PDB file of C-alpha atoms in Angstrom:
ATOM      1  CA  MET D  72     118.532  89.841  85.734  1.00  0.00           C
ATOM      2  CA  SER D  73     117.093  89.363  82.762  1.00  0.00           C
ATOM      3  CA  PHE D  74     113.326  89.727  82.925  1.00  0.00           C
ATOM      4  CA  ASP D  75     110.479  88.398  80.644  1.00  0.00           C
ATOM      5  CA  ALA D  76     107.484  90.274  79.196  1.00  0.00           C
ATOM      6  CA  VAL D  77     104.187  89.613  82.090  1.00  0.00           C
ATOM      7  CA  ILE D  78     102.627  92.429  79.991  1.00  0.00           C
ATOM      8  CA  ASP D  79     102.844  92.918  76.896  1.00  0.00           C
ATOM      9  CA  VAL D  80     100.953  95.722  74.602  1.00  0.00           C
ATOM     10  CA  LYS D  81     100.852  95.111  70.763  1.00  0.00           C
ATOM     11  CA  ASP D  82      99.837  98.144  68.493  1.00  0.00           C
ATOM     12  CA  VAL D  83      96.689  99.030  70.915  1.00  0.00           C
ATOM     13  CA  THR D  84      93.975 101.498  69.660  1.00  0.00           C
ATOM     14  CA  LYS D  85      91.542 103.082  71.383  1.00  0.00           C
ATOM     15  CA  SER D  86      89.125 106.284  69.714  1.00  0.00           C
ATOM     16  CA  PHE D  87      86.449 108.238  71.252  1.00  0.00           C
ATOM     17  CA  GLY D  88      84.557 109.606  68.933  1.00  0.00           C
ATOM     18  CA  GLY D  89      86.593 111.515  66.974  1.00  0.00           C
ATOM     19  CA  LEU D  90      89.280 111.142  69.114  1.00  0.00           C
ATOM     20  CA  THR D  91      91.977 108.586  69.233  1.00  0.00           C
ATOM     21  CA  ALA D  92      93.222 108.320  73.193  1.00  0.00           C
ATOM     22  CA  VAL D  93      95.610 105.642  72.224  1.00  0.00           C
ATOM     23  CA  ASN D  94      97.463 105.331  68.723  1.00  0.00           C
ATOM     24  CA  LYS D  95      98.600 102.067  67.995  1.00  0.00           C
ATOM     25  CA  CYS D  96     100.526 101.735  71.407  1.00  0.00           C
ATOM     26  CA  SER D  97     103.373  99.180  71.937  1.00  0.00           C
ATOM     27  CA  LEU D  98     104.998  98.666  75.757  1.00  0.00           C
ATOM     28  CA  ARG D  99     106.050  95.553  77.561  1.00  0.00           C
ATOM     29  CA  VAL D 100     106.668  95.472  81.230  1.00  0.00           C
ATOM     30  CA  GLU D 101     108.761  92.407  82.447  1.00  0.00           C
ATOM     31  CA  ARG D 102     108.420  90.736  85.460  1.00  0.00           C
ATOM     32  CA  GLY D 103     110.065  92.243  88.390  1.00  0.00           C
ATOM     33  CA  SER D 104     110.837  95.236  87.215  1.00  0.00           C
ATOM     34  CA  ILE D 105     109.176  98.594  88.937  1.00  0.00           C
ATOM     35  CA  THR D 106     107.681 100.562  85.466  1.00  0.00           C
ATOM     36  CA  GLY D 107     107.129 103.308  85.415  1.00  0.00           C
ATOM     37  CA  LEU D 108     104.820 105.353  83.013  1.00  0.00           C
ATOM     38  CA  ILE D 109     104.716 109.117  82.259  1.00  0.00           C
ATOM     39  CA  GLY D 110     103.707 112.121  79.900  1.00  0.00           C
ATOM     40  CA  PRO D 111     101.892 115.570  79.552  1.00  0.00           C
ATOM     41  CA  ASN D 112      97.949 115.952  80.711  1.00  0.00           C
ATOM     42  CA  GLY D 113      95.663 113.966  77.223  1.00  0.00           C
ATOM     43  CA  ALA D 114      99.304 111.975  76.600  1.00  0.00           C
ATOM     44  CA  GLY D 115      96.804 108.621  76.699  1.00  0.00           C
ATOM     45  CA  LYS D 116      98.136 107.067  79.706  1.00  0.00           C
ATOM     46  CA  SER D 117      94.731 106.351  81.703  1.00  0.00           C
ATOM     47  CA  THR D 118      92.724 105.733  78.655  1.00  0.00           C
ATOM     48  CA  LEU D 119      96.238 102.318  78.298  1.00  0.00           C
ATOM     49  CA  PHE D 120      96.167 101.931  82.096  1.00  0.00           C
ATOM     50  CA  ASN D 121      92.567 101.233  81.855  1.00  0.00           C
ATOM     51  CA  MET D 122      93.132  98.839  78.955  1.00  0.00           C
ATOM     52  CA  VAL D 123      95.218  97.041  80.563  1.00  0.00           C
ATOM     53  CA  ALA D 124      92.926  96.968  83.614  1.00  0.00           C
ATOM     54  CA  GLY D 125      90.427  95.465  81.701  1.00  0.00           C
ATOM     55  CA  ASN D 126      88.241  98.465  82.100  1.00  0.00           C
ATOM     56  CA  ILE D 127      88.499  99.863  78.684  1.00  0.00           C
ATOM     57  CA  VAL D 128      88.352  97.309  75.409  1.00  0.00           C
ATOM     58  CA  PRO D 129      90.657  98.545  72.872  1.00  0.00           C
ATOM     59  CA  ASP D 130      89.321  99.022  69.347  1.00  0.00           C
ATOM     60  CA  SER D 131      92.435  97.205  68.447  1.00  0.00           C
ATOM     61  CA  GLY D 132      95.244  95.548  68.801  1.00  0.00           C
ATOM     62  CA  SER D 133      96.243  92.835  71.646  1.00  0.00           C
ATOM     63  CA  ILE D 134      96.897  92.819  75.277  1.00  0.00           C
ATOM     64  CA  TYR D 135      98.768  90.187  76.715  1.00  0.00           C
ATOM     65  CA  PHE D 136      99.205  88.852  80.559  1.00  0.00           C
ATOM     66  CA  ASP D 137     101.820  86.425  81.632  1.00  0.00           C
ATOM     67  CA  GLY D 138     101.623  84.434  78.025  1.00  0.00           C
ATOM     68  CA  GLU D 139      98.195  84.766  77.327  1.00  0.00           C
ATOM     69  CA  ASP D 140      95.713  87.494  75.265  1.00  0.00           C
ATOM     70  CA  VAL D 141      93.725  88.747  78.229  1.00  0.00           C
ATOM     71  CA  THR D 142      92.077  91.551  75.806  1.00  0.00           C
ATOM     72  CA  GLY D 143      88.692  92.887  76.601  1.00  0.00           C
ATOM     73  CA  VAL D 144      89.031  90.332  79.859  1.00  0.00           C
ATOM     74  CA  PRO D 145      87.483  92.120  82.415  1.00  0.00           C
ATOM     75  CA  PRO D 146      89.255  93.082  85.558  1.00  0.00           C
ATOM     76  CA  TYR D 147      87.453  90.504  88.031  1.00  0.00           C
ATOM     77  CA  LYS D 148      89.128  88.026  85.477  1.00  0.00           C
ATOM     78  CA  LEU D 149      92.263  89.435  85.777  1.00  0.00           C
ATOM     79  CA  PHE D 150      92.055  89.901  89.706  1.00  0.00           C
ATOM     80  CA  ALA D 151      92.014  86.427  89.992  1.00  0.00           C
ATOM     81  CA  ARG D 152      95.028  85.547  87.488  1.00  0.00           C
ATOM     82  CA  GLY D 153      97.034  88.243  89.862  1.00  0.00           C
ATOM     83  CA  LEU D 154      96.310  91.541  88.029  1.00  0.00           C
ATOM     84  CA  LEU D 155      95.461  94.092  90.634  1.00  0.00           C
ATOM     85  CA  ARG D 156      94.840  97.994  90.044  1.00  0.00           C
ATOM     86  CA  THR D 157      95.171 100.492  93.011  1.00  0.00           C
ATOM     87  CA  PHE D 158      93.101 104.091  92.179  1.00  0.00           C
ATOM     88  CA  GLN D 159      93.912 107.735  92.816  1.00  0.00           C
ATOM     89  CA  ILE D 160      91.256 108.206  95.614  1.00  0.00           C
ATOM     90  CA  ALA D 161      91.550 105.350  97.842  1.00  0.00           C
ATOM     91  CA  HIS D 162      88.317 102.675  97.735  1.00  0.00           C
ATOM     92  CA  GLU D 163      88.720 101.425 100.662  1.00  0.00           C
ATOM     93  CA  PHE D 164      85.109 100.109 103.615  1.00  0.00           C
ATOM     94  CA  SER D 165      85.373 103.199 105.501  1.00  0.00           C
ATOM     95  CA  HIS D 166      83.570 101.707 107.953  1.00  0.00           C
ATOM     96  CA  MET D 167      85.344  98.607 108.591  1.00  0.00           C
ATOM     97  CA  THR D 168      88.903  98.613 110.370  1.00  0.00           C
ATOM     98  CA  ALA D 169      92.497  98.822 108.479  1.00  0.00           C
ATOM     99  CA  LEU D 170      92.473  94.731 109.122  1.00  0.00           C
ATOM    100  CA  GLU D 171      88.461  93.717 108.680  1.00  0.00           C
ATOM    101  CA  ASN D 172      89.449  95.581 105.061  1.00  0.00           C
ATOM    102  CA  LEU D 173      92.272  93.268 104.374  1.00  0.00           C
ATOM    103  CA  MET D 174      90.870  90.001 105.162  1.00  0.00           C
ATOM    104  CA  VAL D 175      87.826  90.684 102.903  1.00  0.00           C
ATOM    105  CA  VAL D 176      89.782  90.538 100.081  1.00  0.00           C
ATOM    106  CA  PRO D 177      90.366  87.098  99.276  1.00  0.00           C
ATOM    107  CA  GLY D 178      87.866  85.809  96.901  1.00  0.00           C
ATOM    108  CA  ASP D 179      85.852  82.203  97.656  1.00  0.00           C
ATOM    109  CA  GLN D 180      85.914  82.481 101.722  1.00  0.00           C
ATOM    110  CA  PRO D 181      84.454  79.036 103.241  1.00  0.00           C
ATOM    111  CA  GLY D 182      82.149  81.552 105.721  1.00  0.00           C
ATOM    112  CA  GLU D 183      80.550  83.222 102.618  1.00  0.00           C
ATOM    113  CA  ARG D 184      78.300  79.390 101.941  1.00  0.00           C
ATOM    114  CA  LEU D 185      75.284  79.385 104.563  1.00  0.00           C
ATOM    115  CA  ALA D 186      75.831  75.486 104.244  1.00  0.00           C
ATOM    116  CA  ASN D 187      79.750  75.991 105.361  1.00  0.00           C
ATOM    117  CA  ILE D 188      78.737  78.161 108.425  1.00  0.00           C
ATOM    118  CA  TRP D 189      76.303  75.772 109.872  1.00  0.00           C
ATOM    119  CA  PHE D 190      77.791  72.328 108.753  1.00  0.00           C
ATOM    120  CA  ARG D 191      81.562  73.000 109.099  1.00  0.00           C
ATOM    121  CA  PRO D 192      81.873  75.541 111.698  1.00  0.00           C
ATOM    122  CA  ASP D 193      85.031  74.086 112.536  1.00  0.00           C
ATOM    123  CA  PHE D 194      86.336  74.528 108.755  1.00  0.00           C
ATOM    124  CA  VAL D 195      84.679  78.243 108.616  1.00  0.00           C
ATOM    125  CA  ARG D 196      86.992  79.135 111.566  1.00  0.00           C
ATOM    126  CA  LYS D 197      90.285  77.463 110.592  1.00  0.00           C
ATOM    127  CA  ALA D 198      89.842  78.948 107.434  1.00  0.00           C
ATOM    128  CA  GLU D 199      89.293  82.582 108.884  1.00  0.00           C
ATOM    129  CA  HIS D 200      91.933  82.322 111.846  1.00  0.00           C
ATOM    130  CA  HIS D 201      94.617  81.831 108.235  1.00  0.00           C
ATOM    131  CA  VAL D 202      92.871  85.100 106.528  1.00  0.00           C
ATOM    132  CA  ARG D 203      93.423  87.367 109.677  1.00  0.00           C
ATOM    133  CA  GLN D 204      96.784  85.867 110.368  1.00  0.00           C
ATOM    134  CA  LYS D 205      97.997  86.448 107.000  1.00  0.00           C
ATOM    135  CA  ALA D 206      96.288  89.794 107.396  1.00  0.00           C
ATOM    136  CA  LEU D 207      98.173  90.418 110.497  1.00  0.00           C
ATOM    137  CA  ASP D 208     101.669  89.183 109.060  1.00  0.00           C
ATOM    138  CA  VAL D 209     100.849  92.379 106.418  1.00  0.00           C
ATOM    139  CA  ILE D 210     100.014  94.523 108.623  1.00  0.00           C
ATOM    140  CA  ASP D 211     103.239  94.413 110.366  1.00  0.00           C
ATOM    141  CA  PHE D 212     105.170  93.775 107.164  1.00  0.00           C
ATOM    142  CA  LEU D 213     103.341  97.765 106.154  1.00  0.00           C
ATOM    143  CA  LYS D 214     104.260  99.024 109.886  1.00  0.00           C
ATOM    144  CA  LEU D 215     100.379  99.400 110.004  1.00  0.00           C
ATOM    145  CA  GLY D 216      99.471  97.761 113.695  1.00  0.00           C
ATOM    146  CA  HIS D 217      99.398 101.108 115.716  1.00  0.00           C
ATOM    147  CA  VAL D 218      95.833 100.998 113.002  1.00  0.00           C
ATOM    148  CA  LYS D 219      94.546  97.909 112.597  1.00  0.00           C
ATOM    149  CA  ASN D 220      91.905  98.638 114.548  1.00  0.00           C
ATOM    150  CA  GLU D 221      90.907 102.368 113.356  1.00  0.00           C
ATOM    151  CA  LEU D 222      87.873 102.610 110.849  1.00  0.00           C
ATOM    152  CA  ALA D 223      89.364 102.730 107.160  1.00  0.00           C
ATOM    153  CA  GLY D 224      87.568 105.802 106.944  1.00  0.00           C
ATOM    154  CA  ASN D 225      89.859 107.838 109.567  1.00  0.00           C
ATOM    155  CA  LEU D 226      92.989 107.478 107.807  1.00  0.00           C
ATOM    156  CA  SER D 227      94.832 109.291 106.298  1.00  0.00           C
ATOM    157  CA  GLY D 228      95.770 109.626 102.516  1.00  0.00           C
ATOM    158  CA  GLY D 229      98.985 108.270 102.994  1.00  0.00           C
ATOM    159  CA  GLN D 230      97.826 105.101 104.959  1.00  0.00           C
ATOM    160  CA  LYS D 231      95.194 104.462 103.119  1.00  0.00           C
ATOM    161  CA  LYS D 232      97.384 104.293 100.715  1.00  0.00           C
ATOM    162  CA  LEU D 233      99.425 101.831 102.386  1.00  0.00           C
ATOM    163  CA  LEU D 234      96.205 100.068 102.981  1.00  0.00           C
ATOM    164  CA  GLU D 235      95.969  99.531  99.450  1.00  0.00           C
ATOM    165  CA  LEU D 236      99.260  97.888  99.113  1.00  0.00           C
ATOM    166  CA  GLY D 237      98.359  95.650 101.910  1.00  0.00           C
ATOM    167  CA  ARG D 238      95.205  94.511  99.912  1.00  0.00           C
ATOM    168  CA  THR D 239      97.512  93.624  97.012  1.00  0.00           C
ATOM    169  CA  MET D 240      98.988  91.491  99.006  1.00  0.00           C
ATOM    170  CA  MET D 241      96.154  89.510 100.811  1.00  0.00           C
ATOM    171  CA  VAL D 242      95.825  87.759  97.235  1.00  0.00           C
ATOM    172  CA  ASP D 243      99.868  87.231  95.896  1.00  0.00           C
ATOM    173  CA  ALA D 244      99.534  89.139  92.860  1.00  0.00           C
ATOM    174  CA  LYS D 245     101.871  88.631  89.666  1.00  0.00           C
ATOM    175  CA  VAL D 246     101.621  92.753  89.230  1.00  0.00           C
ATOM    176  CA  VAL D 247     100.210  95.640  90.423  1.00  0.00           C
ATOM    177  CA  LEU D 248      99.089  98.613  88.583  1.00  0.00           C
ATOM    178  CA  LEU D 249      99.732 101.842  90.591  1.00  0.00           C
ATOM    179  CA  ASP D 250      97.649 104.803  89.847  1.00  0.00           C
ATOM    180  CA  GLU D 251      99.037 108.289  91.274  1.00  0.00           C
ATOM    181  CA  VAL D 252     100.417 106.693  94.324  1.00  0.00           C
ATOM    182  CA  ALA D 253     101.319 109.789  95.521  1.00  0.00           C
ATOM    183  CA  ALA D 254      98.367 112.177  95.003  1.00  0.00           C
ATOM    184  CA  GLY D 255      96.699 112.821  98.439  1.00  0.00           C
ATOM    185  CA  VAL D 256     100.239 112.102 100.552  1.00  0.00           C
ATOM    186  CA  ASN D 257     102.140 113.973 102.661  1.00  0.00           C
ATOM    187  CA  ARG D 258     106.126 113.464 102.162  1.00  0.00           C
ATOM    188  CA  THR D 259     106.563 111.539 104.995  1.00  0.00           C
ATOM    189  CA  LEU D 260     104.307 109.300 104.566  1.00  0.00           C
ATOM    190  CA  LEU D 261     105.443 109.367 100.593  1.00  0.00           C
ATOM    191  CA  GLN D 262     108.983 108.043 101.578  1.00  0.00           C
ATOM    192  CA  ASP D 263     107.148 105.031 103.875  1.00  0.00           C
ATOM    193  CA  LEU D 264     105.124 104.505 100.929  1.00  0.00           C
ATOM    194  CA  ALA D 265     107.882 104.338  98.214  1.00  0.00           C
ATOM    195  CA  ALA D 266     109.939 102.092 100.410  1.00  0.00           C
ATOM    196  CA  ASN D 267     107.215  99.580 100.575  1.00  0.00           C
ATOM    197  CA  ILE D 268     106.964  99.308  97.517  1.00  0.00           C
ATOM    198  CA  GLU D 269     110.760  98.849  97.087  1.00  0.00           C
ATOM    199  CA  ARG D 270     110.034  96.172  99.363  1.00  0.00           C
ATOM    200  CA  MET D 271     108.004  94.480  98.015  1.00  0.00           C
ATOM    201  CA  ASN D 272     109.405  94.619  94.762  1.00  0.00           C
ATOM    202  CA  GLU D 273     113.029  93.057  96.745  1.00  0.00           C
ATOM    203  CA  GLU D 274     111.716  90.907  98.557  1.00  0.00           C
ATOM    204  CA  LEU D 275     108.309  89.760  97.973  1.00  0.00           C
ATOM    205  CA  GLY D 276     109.574  89.878  93.872  1.00  0.00           C
ATOM    206  CA  TYR D 277     105.817  92.149  93.021  1.00  0.00           C
ATOM    207  CA  THR D 278     105.963  93.681  89.366  1.00  0.00           C
ATOM    208  CA  PHE D 279     104.909  96.958  89.621  1.00  0.00           C
ATOM    209  CA  PHE D 280     103.512  99.649  86.534  1.00  0.00           C
ATOM    210  CA  VAL D 281     102.862 102.713  87.628  1.00  0.00           C
ATOM    211  CA  ILE D 282     101.614 106.482  86.266  1.00  0.00           C
ATOM    212  CA  GLU D 283     102.923 108.454  88.332  1.00  0.00           C
ATOM    213  CA  HIS D 284     103.148 112.912  87.851  1.00  0.00           C
ATOM    214  CA  ASP D 285     105.730 112.863  90.666  1.00  0.00           C
ATOM    215  CA  MET D 286     108.805 112.883  88.753  1.00  0.00           C
ATOM    216  CA  ASP D 287     110.704 112.426  91.606  1.00  0.00           C
ATOM    217  CA  LEU D 288     109.387 109.537  93.368  1.00  0.00           C
ATOM    218  CA  ILE D 289     109.099 107.422  89.257  1.00  0.00           C
ATOM    219  CA  GLY D 290     113.302 108.618  89.455  1.00  0.00           C
ATOM    220  CA  ARG D 291     113.533 106.552  93.104  1.00  0.00           C
ATOM    221  CA  LEU D 292     111.258 104.130  91.739  1.00  0.00           C
ATOM    222  CA  CYS D 293     111.143 102.904  87.613  1.00  0.00           C
ATOM    223  CA  ASP D 294     113.440 101.783  85.911  1.00  0.00           C
ATOM    224  CA  PRO D 295     112.473 101.783  82.750  1.00  0.00           C
ATOM    225  CA  VAL D 296     110.526 104.640  82.841  1.00  0.00           C
ATOM    226  CA  ILE D 297     108.316 104.633  79.454  1.00  0.00           C
ATOM    227  CA  VAL D 298     106.862 107.944  78.075  1.00  0.00           C
ATOM    228  CA  MET D 299     104.087 108.532  75.814  1.00  0.00           C
ATOM    229  CA  ALA D 300     102.902 112.018  74.063  1.00  0.00           C
ATOM    230  CA  GLN D 301      99.537 111.911  71.893  1.00  0.00           C
ATOM    231  CA  GLY D 302      98.440 108.121  72.112  1.00  0.00           C
ATOM    232  CA  GLU D 303     101.640 106.773  71.146  1.00  0.00           C
ATOM    233  CA  VAL D 304     104.872 105.713  73.068  1.00  0.00           C
ATOM    234  CA  ILE D 305     107.990 108.251  72.314  1.00  0.00           C
ATOM    235  CA  ALA D 306     110.527 106.782  74.577  1.00  0.00           C
ATOM    236  CA  GLN D 307     111.650 104.565  77.456  1.00  0.00           C
ATOM    237  CA  GLY D 308     114.607 103.905  79.121  1.00  0.00           C
ATOM    238  CA  PRO D 309     116.744 104.989  82.653  1.00  0.00           C
ATOM    239  CA  MET D 310     115.300 108.314  83.991  1.00  0.00           C
ATOM    240  CA  GLU D 311     118.172 109.766  83.486  1.00  0.00           C
ATOM    241  CA  GLU D 312     118.103 109.631  79.944  1.00  0.00           C
ATOM    242  CA  ILE D 313     114.110 110.684  79.914  1.00  0.00           C
ATOM    243  CA  ARG D 314     115.197 113.868  81.238  1.00  0.00           C
ATOM    244  CA  ALA D 315     117.970 114.446  79.159  1.00  0.00           C
ATOM    245  CA  ASN D 316     116.000 113.677  75.998  1.00  0.00           C
ATOM    246  CA  PRO D 317     114.901 116.941  74.271  1.00  0.00           C
ATOM    247  CA  GLU D 318     112.081 115.110  72.447  1.00  0.00           C
ATOM    248  CA  ILE D 319     110.701 114.269  75.884  1.00  0.00           C
ATOM    249  CA  ILE D 320     111.012 117.949  77.598  1.00  0.00           C
ATOM    250  CA  GLU D 321     109.104 119.428  73.854  1.00  0.00           C
ATOM    251  CA  ALA D 322     106.651 116.938  74.510  1.00  0.00           C
ATOM    252  CA  TYR D 323     106.023 118.014  78.150  1.00  0.00           C
ATOM    253  CA  PHE D 324     106.918 122.276  77.790  1.00  0.00           C
ATOM    254  CA  GLY D 325     106.714 122.528  74.223  1.00  0.00           C
ATOM    255  CA  SER D 326     109.784 123.377  72.581  1.00  0.00           C
ATOM    256  CA  PRO D 327     113.486 122.699  74.017  1.00  0.00           C
ATOM    257  CA  VAL D 328     114.338 126.256  74.452  1.00  0.00           C
ATOM    258  CA  GLU D 329     111.291 126.685  76.577  1.00  0.00           C
ATOM    259  CA  ALA D 330     112.111 124.039  79.008  1.00  0.00           C
ATOM    260  CA  ALA D 331     115.484 125.454  79.252  1.00  0.00           C
TER     261      ALA D 331
END
C-alpha cells in the first residue's frame, strides 16, 4: 500500500523557560497507518502530541494536516477538519448514558437552535433519528450494546476508552490521536480495544497516531514506530528493528550493557 503524509511535522521546537522540550523535531504520519510514538519519560512526546493536537503553539517550525499548515490552529478547528484526540483519562459525560455520549458529538445539530424546535420540529426529529441510528451503529461496531443505556460514569476504564473511540467515529475522523490508550484498562478489555483500533484502521480507513508505554500494544498495532529522546526523533521503523537498536536501548536504560 502506498501512503502519503496526513500529518507532517517540520523542525518544530518548544521551550518552557530554560527547558527545551522539543528540539527541531520532524516526523510524518502516513495516511492509513497506525503510527506509534515512544520514548523515555521527558523525551518530549506529550509536548509534541499537544502541538499536533493544537493545545500548544510551537515556538518555531510548522505542522501540516492533510496538506494545510495548521500551526497554532486551536483544537476545535482541527476537530472540524477531522483531527480528533482521545485522552489518557477518558472525558465522558458521566451523567449521560453511553448512547447519549455518542449522540452529542456531531456539531451543528438542528435541535441546538430554538427556532428549529419551534418551527421545524419534523426536521429536528428526523435529524435526531439519523444521529441516534449512527450512534447505535457505532455501539454495535464496538460491541457495547450491553451498556448502551448505562450511565457513562458507571462504565469500566476499558469501556470508557471504547466509548472515546466511538466518539471519534461519530464525526468520521481522518486522524485519531491516541494518548496512553492502555492506561487503566484491564488486559481482557485491552485486547478488545486493540482489535477495534485495528478494525477501524483496516475496515474504515482511520489513521492513528499513538503515544503508548505498553510496548506489547505498540508492537501489535504500530508500523512504523517513531522513537523520541531529549526532544528529538532518534529512530523510526518496525518494532522488531526498534527493539534491537542499541541507541534506543541506551536512551531507555542508560547503556547497552545495562540493558542487556
